[in-house]
PDB file of C-alpha atoms in Angstrom:
ATOM      1  CA  MET A  25      18.714  44.392  63.560  1.00  0.00           C
ATOM      2  CA  TRP A  26      16.152  41.752  64.342  1.00  0.00           C
ATOM      3  CA  VAL A  27      13.459  44.423  63.943  1.00  0.00           C
ATOM      4  CA  LYS A  28      14.751  45.738  60.623  1.00  0.00           C
ATOM      5  CA  ILE A  29      15.238  42.381  58.867  1.00  0.00           C
ATOM      6  CA  PRO A  30      11.560  41.303  58.952  1.00  0.00           C
ATOM      7  CA  PHE A  31      10.539  44.834  57.948  1.00  0.00           C
ATOM      8  CA  ILE A  32      12.918  44.855  54.958  1.00  0.00           C
ATOM      9  CA  ALA A  33      11.837  41.365  53.970  1.00  0.00           C
ATOM     10  CA  ALA A  34       8.204  42.417  54.044  1.00  0.00           C
ATOM     11  CA  ILE A  35       8.918  45.434  51.853  1.00  0.00           C
ATOM     12  CA  VAL A  36      10.806  43.264  49.343  1.00  0.00           C
ATOM     13  CA  THR A  37       7.929  40.767  49.262  1.00  0.00           C
ATOM     14  CA  VAL A  38       5.361  43.483  48.636  1.00  0.00           C
ATOM     15  CA  LEU A  39       7.469  44.990  45.868  1.00  0.00           C
ATOM     16  CA  LEU A  40       8.052  41.662  44.171  1.00  0.00           C
ATOM     17  CA  CYS A  41       4.429  40.596  44.374  1.00  0.00           C
ATOM     18  CA  GLY A  42       3.185  43.974  43.275  1.00  0.00           C
ATOM     19  CA  GLY A  43       5.583  43.953  40.334  1.00  0.00           C
ATOM     20  CA  ALA A  44       4.434  40.490  39.305  1.00  0.00           C
ATOM     21  CA  ARG A  45       0.797  41.577  39.339  1.00  0.00           C
ATOM     22  CA  ALA A  46       1.570  44.680  37.334  1.00  0.00           C
ATOM     23  CA  GLU A  47       3.258  42.568  34.656  1.00  0.00           C
ATOM     24  CA  THR A  48       0.444  40.022  34.364  1.00  0.00           C
ATOM     25  CA  PRO A  49      -1.138  40.475  30.919  1.00  0.00           C
ATOM     26  CA  ALA A  50      -4.609  39.544  32.204  1.00  0.00           C
ATOM     27  CA  ASP A  51      -4.555  42.462  34.645  1.00  0.00           C
ATOM     28  CA  ALA A  52      -3.863  44.872  31.812  1.00  0.00           C
ATOM     29  CA  CYS A  53      -7.063  43.783  30.023  1.00  0.00           C
ATOM     30  CA  GLY A  54      -9.513  44.793  32.734  1.00  0.00           C
ATOM     31  CA  PRO A  55     -12.497  42.916  34.184  1.00  0.00           C
ATOM     32  CA  GLN A  56     -14.503  42.955  30.945  1.00  0.00           C
ATOM     33  CA  ALA A  57     -11.872  41.132  28.889  1.00  0.00           C
ATOM     34  CA  LEU A  58     -12.774  37.922  27.102  1.00  0.00           C
ATOM     35  CA  ARG A  59      -9.627  35.987  28.089  1.00  0.00           C
ATOM     36  CA  VAL A  60      -9.073  32.239  27.684  1.00  0.00           C
ATOM     37  CA  SER A  61     -11.291  29.887  29.677  1.00  0.00           C
ATOM     38  CA  ARG A  62      -9.180  26.748  29.163  1.00  0.00           C
ATOM     39  CA  THR A  63      -6.567  25.150  26.921  1.00  0.00           C
ATOM     40  CA  ILE A  64      -6.918  21.891  24.992  1.00  0.00           C
ATOM     41  CA  ARG A  65      -3.670  20.068  24.272  1.00  0.00           C
ATOM     42  CA  VAL A  66      -3.659  18.187  20.992  1.00  0.00           C
ATOM     43  CA  GLY A  67      -1.204  15.499  19.975  1.00  0.00           C
ATOM     44  CA  GLY A  68      -0.986  12.473  17.754  1.00  0.00           C
ATOM     45  CA  PRO A  69      -2.632  11.848  14.382  1.00  0.00           C
ATOM     46  CA  VAL A  70      -6.143  13.273  14.515  1.00  0.00           C
ATOM     47  CA  HIS A  71      -8.480  15.025  12.061  1.00  0.00           C
ATOM     48  CA  VAL A  72     -11.056  17.438  13.502  1.00  0.00           C
ATOM     49  CA  GLY A  73     -13.599  19.942  12.231  1.00  0.00           C
ATOM     50  CA  LEU A  74     -17.160  19.139  11.173  1.00  0.00           C
ATOM     51  CA  LYS A  75     -16.991  21.019   7.875  1.00  0.00           C
ATOM     52  CA  THR A  76     -14.691  18.238   6.641  1.00  0.00           C
ATOM     53  CA  TYR A  77     -14.437  15.411   9.183  1.00  0.00           C
ATOM     54  CA  PRO A  78     -17.042  13.386  11.115  1.00  0.00           C
ATOM     55  CA  GLN A  79     -15.667  14.464  14.482  1.00  0.00           C
ATOM     56  CA  THR A  80     -14.425  17.569  16.225  1.00  0.00           C
ATOM     57  CA  LEU A  81     -12.950  18.661  19.542  1.00  0.00           C
ATOM     58  CA  ASP A  82     -15.110  17.945  22.572  1.00  0.00           C
ATOM     59  CA  LEU A  83     -16.038  21.563  23.222  1.00  0.00           C
ATOM     60  CA  LYS A  84     -18.633  22.542  25.782  1.00  0.00           C
ATOM     61  CA  ASP A  85     -21.646  24.686  25.035  1.00  0.00           C
ATOM     62  CA  HIS A  86     -20.597  28.226  24.015  1.00  0.00           C
ATOM     63  CA  GLU A  87     -16.902  27.382  23.716  1.00  0.00           C
ATOM     64  CA  VAL A  88     -15.066  28.846  20.724  1.00  0.00           C
ATOM     65  CA  VAL A  89     -11.656  28.095  19.196  1.00  0.00           C
ATOM     66  CA  LEU A  90     -10.332  30.961  17.067  1.00  0.00           C
ATOM     67  CA  THR A  91      -8.171  30.020  14.068  1.00  0.00           C
ATOM     68  CA  PHE A  92      -6.681  32.211  11.335  1.00  0.00           C
ATOM     69  CA  ASP A  93      -5.316  31.133   7.946  1.00  0.00           C
ATOM     70  CA  ASP A  94      -2.971  32.408   5.225  1.00  0.00           C
ATOM     71  CA  GLY A  95      -0.773  34.880   7.131  1.00  0.00           C
ATOM     72  CA  PRO A  96       1.362  36.482   8.110  1.00  0.00           C
ATOM     73  CA  ALA A  97       0.278  39.687   6.376  1.00  0.00           C
ATOM     74  CA  PRO A  98       0.361  43.367   7.315  1.00  0.00           C
ATOM     75  CA  THR A  99      -3.194  43.036   8.686  1.00  0.00           C
ATOM     76  CA  THR A 100      -1.972  40.323  11.081  1.00  0.00           C
ATOM     77  CA  ALA A 101      -0.562  43.012  13.374  1.00  0.00           C
ATOM     78  CA  ARG A 102      -4.053  44.458  13.863  1.00  0.00           C
ATOM     79  CA  VAL A 103      -5.499  41.009  14.514  1.00  0.00           C
ATOM     80  CA  LEU A 104      -2.854  40.378  17.166  1.00  0.00           C
ATOM     81  CA  ALA A 105      -3.511  43.766  18.766  1.00  0.00           C
ATOM     82  CA  ALA A 106      -7.248  43.005  19.015  1.00  0.00           C
ATOM     83  CA  LEU A 107      -6.559  39.611  20.608  1.00  0.00           C
ATOM     84  CA  GLU A 108      -4.060  41.129  23.026  1.00  0.00           C
ATOM     85  CA  THR A 109      -6.553  43.787  24.130  1.00  0.00           C
ATOM     86  CA  GLN A 110      -8.957  41.008  25.157  1.00  0.00           C
ATOM     87  CA  CYS A 111      -6.273  38.629  26.496  1.00  0.00           C
ATOM     88  CA  ALA A 112      -7.595  36.108  23.976  1.00  0.00           C
ATOM     89  CA  LYS A 113      -5.534  33.490  22.143  1.00  0.00           C
ATOM     90  CA  ALA A 114      -5.817  31.954  18.688  1.00  0.00           C
ATOM     91  CA  THR A 115      -4.140  29.406  16.444  1.00  0.00           C
ATOM     92  CA  PHE A 116      -2.544  30.718  13.253  1.00  0.00           C
ATOM     93  CA  PHE A 117      -1.951  28.452  10.250  1.00  0.00           C
ATOM     94  CA  LEU A 118       0.827  30.151   8.292  1.00  0.00           C
ATOM     95  CA  ILE A 119       1.700  29.853   4.622  1.00  0.00           C
ATOM     96  CA  GLY A 120       5.402  29.009   4.501  1.00  0.00           C
ATOM     97  CA  ARG A 121       6.535  31.661   2.068  1.00  0.00           C
ATOM     98  CA  ASN A 122       4.567  34.358   3.889  1.00  0.00           C
ATOM     99  CA  ALA A 123       6.218  33.324   7.150  1.00  0.00           C
ATOM    100  CA  ALA A 124       9.602  33.513   5.440  1.00  0.00           C
ATOM    101  CA  ALA A 125       8.772  36.998   4.146  1.00  0.00           C
ATOM    102  CA  MET A 126       7.469  38.281   7.508  1.00  0.00           C
ATOM    103  CA  PRO A 127       9.211  36.326  10.275  1.00  0.00           C
ATOM    104  CA  ALA A 128       8.789  39.126  12.831  1.00  0.00           C
ATOM    105  CA  LEU A 129       5.025  38.682  12.737  1.00  0.00           C
ATOM    106  CA  ALA A 130       5.380  34.921  13.139  1.00  0.00           C
ATOM    107  CA  ARG A 131       7.628  35.503  16.146  1.00  0.00           C
ATOM    108  CA  ARG A 132       5.158  38.001  17.578  1.00  0.00           C
ATOM    109  CA  GLU A 133       2.396  35.377  17.422  1.00  0.00           C
ATOM    110  CA  ILE A 134       4.594  33.057  19.464  1.00  0.00           C
ATOM    111  CA  ALA A 135       5.574  35.846  21.884  1.00  0.00           C
ATOM    112  CA  ASP A 136       1.895  36.716  22.411  1.00  0.00           C
ATOM    113  CA  GLY A 137       1.167  33.145  23.488  1.00  0.00           C
ATOM    114  CA  ASP A 138      -0.702  32.112  20.364  1.00  0.00           C
ATOM    115  CA  THR A 139      -0.175  28.734  18.717  1.00  0.00           C
ATOM    116  CA  VAL A 140       1.340  28.577  15.244  1.00  0.00           C
ATOM    117  CA  GLY A 141       0.823  25.780  12.743  1.00  0.00           C
ATOM    118  CA  SER A 142       1.443  25.428   9.015  1.00  0.00           C
ATOM    119  CA  HIS A 143      -0.734  25.703   5.913  1.00  0.00           C
ATOM    120  CA  SER A 144       1.562  24.450   3.096  1.00  0.00           C
ATOM    121  CA  TYR A 145       4.324  26.444   1.413  1.00  0.00           C
ATOM    122  CA  ASN A 146       2.317  28.415  -1.153  1.00  0.00           C
ATOM    123  CA  HIS A 147      -1.316  27.291  -0.791  1.00  0.00           C
ATOM    124  CA  PRO A 148      -1.876  24.929  -3.734  1.00  0.00           C
ATOM    125  CA  ILE A 149      -4.821  22.561  -3.753  1.00  0.00           C
ATOM    126  CA  LEU A 150      -2.659  19.668  -2.653  1.00  0.00           C
ATOM    127  CA  PRO A 151      -4.628  16.690  -4.063  1.00  0.00           C
ATOM    128  CA  SER A 152      -4.185  18.220  -7.518  1.00  0.00           C
ATOM    129  CA  LEU A 153      -0.431  17.571  -7.241  1.00  0.00           C
ATOM    130  CA  PRO A 154       1.405  14.234  -7.449  1.00  0.00           C
ATOM    131  CA  LEU A 155       1.639  12.804  -3.943  1.00  0.00           C
ATOM    132  CA  ASP A 156       5.396  13.285  -3.613  1.00  0.00           C
ATOM    133  CA  LYS A 157       5.174  16.929  -4.704  1.00  0.00           C
ATOM    134  CA  ALA A 158       2.228  17.586  -2.381  1.00  0.00           C
ATOM    135  CA  VAL A 159       4.096  16.138   0.599  1.00  0.00           C
ATOM    136  CA  ALA A 160       7.183  18.135  -0.386  1.00  0.00           C
ATOM    137  CA  ASN A 161       5.087  21.318  -0.430  1.00  0.00           C
ATOM    138  CA  ILE A 162       3.768  20.532   3.047  1.00  0.00           C
ATOM    139  CA  ASP A 163       7.282  19.813   4.320  1.00  0.00           C
ATOM    140  CA  ALA A 164       8.636  23.039   2.806  1.00  0.00           C
ATOM    141  CA  GLY A 165       5.869  24.996   4.507  1.00  0.00           C
ATOM    142  CA  VAL A 166       6.564  23.347   7.844  1.00  0.00           C
ATOM    143  CA  ALA A 167      10.285  24.101   7.526  1.00  0.00           C
ATOM    144  CA  ALA A 168       9.669  27.766   6.633  1.00  0.00           C
ATOM    145  CA  VAL A 169       7.265  28.279   9.529  1.00  0.00           C
ATOM    146  CA  LYS A 170       9.617  26.514  11.919  1.00  0.00           C
ATOM    147  CA  LYS A 171      12.495  28.757  10.865  1.00  0.00           C
ATOM    148  CA  ALA A 172      10.408  31.933  11.068  1.00  0.00           C
ATOM    149  CA  THR A 173       9.260  31.108  14.612  1.00  0.00           C
ATOM    150  CA  GLY A 174      12.697  30.114  15.850  1.00  0.00           C
ATOM    151  CA  GLY A 175      11.675  26.472  16.075  1.00  0.00           C
ATOM    152  CA  LYS A 176       8.619  27.201  18.231  1.00  0.00           C
ATOM    153  CA  ALA A 177       5.857  26.268  15.794  1.00  0.00           C
ATOM    154  CA  SER A 178       3.559  23.327  16.497  1.00  0.00           C
ATOM    155  CA  LYS A 179       2.922  20.310  14.259  1.00  0.00           C
ATOM    156  CA  PHE A 180      -0.629  21.506  13.644  1.00  0.00           C
ATOM    157  CA  PHE A 181      -1.642  21.541   9.972  1.00  0.00           C
ATOM    158  CA  ARG A 182      -4.578  22.764   7.925  1.00  0.00           C
ATOM    159  CA  PHE A 183      -5.041  21.842   4.272  1.00  0.00           C
ATOM    160  CA  PRO A 184      -5.426  24.753   1.848  1.00  0.00           C
ATOM    161  CA  GLY A 185      -9.094  24.903   0.943  1.00  0.00           C
ATOM    162  CA  PHE A 186      -9.556  21.950   3.364  1.00  0.00           C
ATOM    163  CA  ALA A 187      -8.781  19.805   0.308  1.00  0.00           C
ATOM    164  CA  ASP A 188      -7.168  16.563   1.476  1.00  0.00           C
ATOM    165  CA  SER A 189      -6.959  12.981   0.233  1.00  0.00           C
ATOM    166  CA  PRO A 190      -6.648   9.610   1.987  1.00  0.00           C
ATOM    167  CA  ALA A 191      -3.000   9.358   0.906  1.00  0.00           C
ATOM    168  CA  LEU A 192      -2.150  12.841   2.206  1.00  0.00           C
ATOM    169  CA  LEU A 193      -3.916  12.207   5.503  1.00  0.00           C
ATOM    170  CA  ALA A 194      -1.990   8.950   5.875  1.00  0.00           C
ATOM    171  CA  ALA A 195       1.293  10.782   5.201  1.00  0.00           C
ATOM    172  CA  LEU A 196       0.550  13.381   7.879  1.00  0.00           C
ATOM    173  CA  ASP A 197      -0.588  10.690  10.305  1.00  0.00           C
ATOM    174  CA  LYS A 198       2.835   9.063   9.970  1.00  0.00           C
ATOM    175  CA  LYS A 199       4.431  12.404  10.819  1.00  0.00           C
ATOM    176  CA  GLY A 200       2.228  12.756  13.901  1.00  0.00           C
ATOM    177  CA  MET A 201       0.681  15.986  12.598  1.00  0.00           C
ATOM    178  CA  PRO A 202      -2.820  16.858  13.865  1.00  0.00           C
ATOM    179  CA  VAL A 203      -5.037  18.047  11.001  1.00  0.00           C
ATOM    180  CA  PHE A 204      -7.535  20.828  11.660  1.00  0.00           C
ATOM    181  CA  GLY A 205     -10.617  21.605   9.682  1.00  0.00           C
ATOM    182  CA  ALA A 206     -13.246  23.923  11.136  1.00  0.00           C
ATOM    183  CA  ASP A 207     -16.770  23.740  12.508  1.00  0.00           C
ATOM    184  CA  LEU A 208     -17.740  27.227  11.340  1.00  0.00           C
ATOM    185  CA  TRP A 209     -16.598  29.478   8.520  1.00  0.00           C
ATOM    186  CA  ALA A 210     -16.552  33.254   8.648  1.00  0.00           C
ATOM    187  CA  SER A 211     -16.717  33.061   4.818  1.00  0.00           C
ATOM    188  CA  ASP A 212     -14.443  36.097   4.744  1.00  0.00           C
ATOM    189  CA  TRP A 213     -13.173  35.121   1.294  1.00  0.00           C
ATOM    190  CA  ASN A 214     -16.451  36.663   0.068  1.00  0.00           C
ATOM    191  CA  VAL A 215     -16.889  40.418  -0.361  1.00  0.00           C
ATOM    192  CA  MET A 216     -18.547  41.721   2.804  1.00  0.00           C
ATOM    193  CA  THR A 217     -18.442  44.748   5.027  1.00  0.00           C
ATOM    194  CA  PRO A 218     -17.090  44.186   8.558  1.00  0.00           C
ATOM    195  CA  ARG A 219     -20.647  44.565   9.884  1.00  0.00           C
ATOM    196  CA  GLU A 220     -21.997  41.969   7.459  1.00  0.00           C
ATOM    197  CA  GLU A 221     -19.216  39.578   8.422  1.00  0.00           C
ATOM    198  CA  LEU A 222     -19.905  40.115  12.124  1.00  0.00           C
ATOM    199  CA  ASP A 223     -23.633  39.468  11.723  1.00  0.00           C
ATOM    200  CA  LEU A 224     -23.011  36.371   9.602  1.00  0.00           C
ATOM    201  CA  LEU A 225     -20.484  34.871  12.005  1.00  0.00           C
ATOM    202  CA  MET A 226     -22.416  35.614  15.185  1.00  0.00           C
ATOM    203  CA  GLY A 227     -25.553  34.147  13.629  1.00  0.00           C
ATOM    204  CA  ARG A 228     -23.706  30.944  12.831  1.00  0.00           C
ATOM    205  CA  LEU A 229     -22.217  30.778  16.325  1.00  0.00           C
ATOM    206  CA  ARG A 230     -25.592  31.282  17.972  1.00  0.00           C
ATOM    207  CA  ARG A 231     -27.062  28.411  15.981  1.00  0.00           C
ATOM    208  CA  ALA A 232     -24.084  26.107  16.561  1.00  0.00           C
ATOM    209  CA  HIS A 233     -23.475  27.153  20.209  1.00  0.00           C
ATOM    210  CA  GLY A 234     -19.732  27.363  19.546  1.00  0.00           C
ATOM    211  CA  GLY A 235     -17.025  25.470  17.668  1.00  0.00           C
ATOM    212  CA  ILE A 236     -13.741  25.851  15.794  1.00  0.00           C
ATOM    213  CA  VAL A 237     -13.998  29.073  13.778  1.00  0.00           C
ATOM    214  CA  LEU A 238     -12.093  29.774  10.551  1.00  0.00           C
ATOM    215  CA  LEU A 239     -11.045  33.361   9.795  1.00  0.00           C
ATOM    216  CA  HIS A 240      -8.270  34.916   7.693  1.00  0.00           C
ATOM    217  CA  ASP A 241      -5.834  37.406   9.185  1.00  0.00           C
ATOM    218  CA  THR A 242      -4.975  38.473   5.631  1.00  0.00           C
ATOM    219  CA  LYS A 243      -8.392  40.111   5.195  1.00  0.00           C
ATOM    220  CA  LYS A 244      -8.756  43.799   6.059  1.00  0.00           C
ATOM    221  CA  GLU A 245     -12.473  43.386   6.735  1.00  0.00           C
ATOM    222  CA  THR A 246     -11.753  40.620   9.248  1.00  0.00           C
ATOM    223  CA  ALA A 247      -9.183  42.775  11.027  1.00  0.00           C
ATOM    224  CA  ASP A 248     -11.725  45.627  11.072  1.00  0.00           C
ATOM    225  CA  MET A 249     -14.430  43.307  12.423  1.00  0.00           C
ATOM    226  CA  LEU A 250     -12.409  41.505  15.075  1.00  0.00           C
ATOM    227  CA  PRO A 251     -12.662  43.966  18.032  1.00  0.00           C
ATOM    228  CA  ALA A 252     -16.464  44.019  17.738  1.00  0.00           C
ATOM    229  CA  PHE A 253     -16.532  40.240  17.304  1.00  0.00           C
ATOM    230  CA  LEU A 254     -14.522  39.626  20.475  1.00  0.00           C
ATOM    231  CA  ALA A 255     -16.738  42.048  22.388  1.00  0.00           C
ATOM    232  CA  ALA A 256     -19.846  40.263  21.090  1.00  0.00           C
ATOM    233  CA  LEU A 257     -18.473  36.896  22.189  1.00  0.00           C
ATOM    234  CA  LYS A 258     -17.998  38.257  25.698  1.00  0.00           C
ATOM    235  CA  ALA A 259     -21.425  39.909  25.781  1.00  0.00           C
ATOM    236  CA  GLU A 260     -23.208  36.730  24.685  1.00  0.00           C
ATOM    237  CA  GLY A 261     -21.439  34.392  27.085  1.00  0.00           C
ATOM    238  CA  PHE A 262     -19.063  32.625  24.727  1.00  0.00           C
ATOM    239  CA  HIS A 263     -15.732  31.365  26.061  1.00  0.00           C
ATOM    240  CA  ILE A 264     -12.393  31.169  24.267  1.00  0.00           C
ATOM    241  CA  VAL A 265     -10.580  27.830  24.255  1.00  0.00           C
ATOM    242  CA  ALA A 266      -6.914  27.904  23.273  1.00  0.00           C
ATOM    243  CA  LEU A 267      -5.121  25.062  21.493  1.00  0.00           C
ATOM    244  CA  ALA A 268      -1.621  23.893  22.339  1.00  0.00           C
ATOM    245  CA  PRO A 269       0.585  20.964  21.339  1.00  0.00           C
ATOM    246  CA  GLY A 270       0.238  17.895  23.512  1.00  0.00           C
ATOM    247  CA  ALA A 271       1.413  14.320  23.824  1.00  0.00           C
ATOM    248  CA  ALA A 272      -1.938  12.572  23.513  1.00  0.00           C
ATOM    249  CA  LEU A 273      -5.081  12.600  21.414  1.00  0.00           C
ATOM    250  CA  PRO A 274      -7.662  15.148  22.597  1.00  0.00           C
ATOM    251  CA  ALA A 275     -11.173  14.256  23.666  1.00  0.00           C
ATOM    252  CA  LEU A 276     -13.381  14.135  20.576  1.00  0.00           C
ATOM    253  CA  LYS A 277     -17.067  14.576  19.870  1.00  0.00           C
ATOM    254  CA  PRO A 278     -18.677  12.691  16.965  1.00  0.00           C
ATOM    255  CA  ALA A 279     -20.653  14.451  14.284  1.00  0.00           C
ATOM    256  CA  PRO A 280     -24.423  14.544  14.728  1.00  0.00           C
ATOM    257  CA  ALA A 281     -26.640  12.044  12.945  1.00  0.00           C
ATOM    258  CA  GLY A 282     -26.985  12.755   9.254  1.00  0.00           C
ATOM    259  CA  TRP A 283     -23.632  14.519   9.044  1.00  0.00           C
ATOM    260  CA  LYS A 284     -22.166  15.191   5.609  1.00  0.00           C
ATOM    261  CA  SER A 285     -18.928  16.929   4.701  1.00  0.00           C
ATOM    262  CA  GLU A 286     -19.483  20.385   3.218  1.00  0.00           C
ATOM    263  CA  THR A 287     -15.930  20.656   1.950  1.00  0.00           C
ATOM    264  CA  GLU A 288     -16.305  18.425  -1.100  1.00  0.00           C
ATOM    265  CA  GLU A 289     -19.415  20.259  -2.287  1.00  0.00           C
ATOM    266  CA  THR A 290     -17.769  23.637  -1.743  1.00  0.00           C
ATOM    267  CA  LEU A 291     -14.695  22.599  -3.733  1.00  0.00           C
ATOM    268  CA  ARG A 292     -16.885  21.207  -6.488  1.00  0.00           C
ATOM    269  CA  LYS A 293     -18.666  24.553  -6.817  1.00  0.00           C
ATOM    270  CA  MET A 294     -15.250  26.194  -7.111  1.00  0.00           C
ATOM    271  CA  GLY A 295     -14.354  23.854  -9.971  1.00  0.00           C
ATOM    272  CA  ILE A 296     -11.947  21.775  -7.894  1.00  0.00           C
ATOM    273  CA  HIS A 297     -12.544  18.072  -8.353  1.00  0.00           C
ATOM    274  CA  GLY A 298      -9.574  16.368  -6.756  1.00  0.00           C
ATOM    275  CA  PRO A 299      -6.646  14.530  -8.354  1.00  0.00           C
ATOM    276  CA  LYS A 300      -8.620  12.973 -11.229  1.00  0.00           C
ATOM    277  CA  GLY A 301     -10.347  16.153 -12.355  1.00  0.00           C
ATOM    278  CA  ALA A 302      -9.164  19.355 -13.946  1.00  0.00           C
ATOM    279  CA  ALA A 303      -8.295  20.754 -10.544  1.00  0.00           C
ATOM    280  CA  GLN A 304      -7.090  24.308 -10.514  1.00  0.00           C
ATOM    281  CA  LYS A 305      -4.335  25.463  -8.174  1.00  0.00           C
ATOM    282  CA  ILE A 306      -5.210  28.185  -5.732  1.00  0.00           C
ATOM    283  CA  ASP A 307      -2.023  30.065  -5.021  1.00  0.00           C
ATOM    284  CA  VAL A 308      -2.222  32.820  -2.418  1.00  0.00           C
ATOM    285  CA  PRO A 309      -0.111  35.803  -3.522  1.00  0.00           C
ATOM    286  CA  LEU A 310       3.018  36.496  -1.541  1.00  0.00           C
ATOM    287  CA  GLN A 311       2.617  39.319   0.926  1.00  0.00           C
ATOM    288  CA  GLU A 312       5.062  41.718  -0.675  1.00  0.00           C
ATOM    289  CA  GLN A 313       4.750  44.555   1.823  1.00  0.00           C
ATOM    290  CA  ARG A 314       7.491  45.057   4.373  1.00  0.00           C
ATOM    291  CA  ASP A 315       7.013  43.227   7.634  1.00  0.00           C
ATOM    292  CA  PRO A 316       5.673  45.821  10.119  1.00  0.00           C
ATOM    293  CA  ALA A 317       6.091  43.722  13.246  1.00  0.00           C
ATOM    294  CA  GLY A 318       9.728  44.646  13.755  1.00  0.00           C
ATOM    295  CA  LYS A 319       8.615  48.176  14.577  1.00  0.00           C
ATOM    296  CA  MET A 320       5.966  47.127  17.082  1.00  0.00           C
TER     297      MET A 320
END
């Protein structure tokens, strides 16, 4: 028996270890996968993203944070599949009523290891509302996303259109909600082919050497473009940084000299002038299609 016991134990060990390796998602991606290079944990009241704020996350050269707004939508499933193929992770800022309409996709984002934050309940330009109604819209969005994810959403928040106000920022600071802008826009709200979007985004990344990238998982062209984009990131030596909730403020990097927010000028060109102007409300239509994630 003393001969058989070590032999059996060795076989069990090999089987267990082999099974663990076979179930590791990274192994399924192959050696050319993009993967995640590191994770930054973000906690406390903080506002990051150079398009809006004078500081951003302390990313290294050629580090990229992928973020997606306005989902879930039917195209979200294709975005998740592209990320999964590359073992890459992203942060999704969900509109509350879309999360309520498609909770299976919100749960799939969590199951895939992505981070989920909120993006208001129905995407109004929040400074155009009375403060109490704006905060109520944020809270309703947070509650809907929390319910859709089974309580596993983060406190991360992104303002619709990046349109904030000092009073709204103060309200979110009191709630301990990190606010995310972006360093780079894919500008996928404009009409472009997937190839045009890829060329535009890669050109911006090459010039900036990385940063927090804004995309929209609701856009078919973005979903079409994403596999080629992830492959291009890998080919050009970019590294994916994931975001996750944390207990402390992250390391920050100040804006370069001469920095100026692009958000206010962009909103002005769209005819959105803040609470004292004739600000329009941008309301993203509800994704009315059936949630496909339950079948996947």
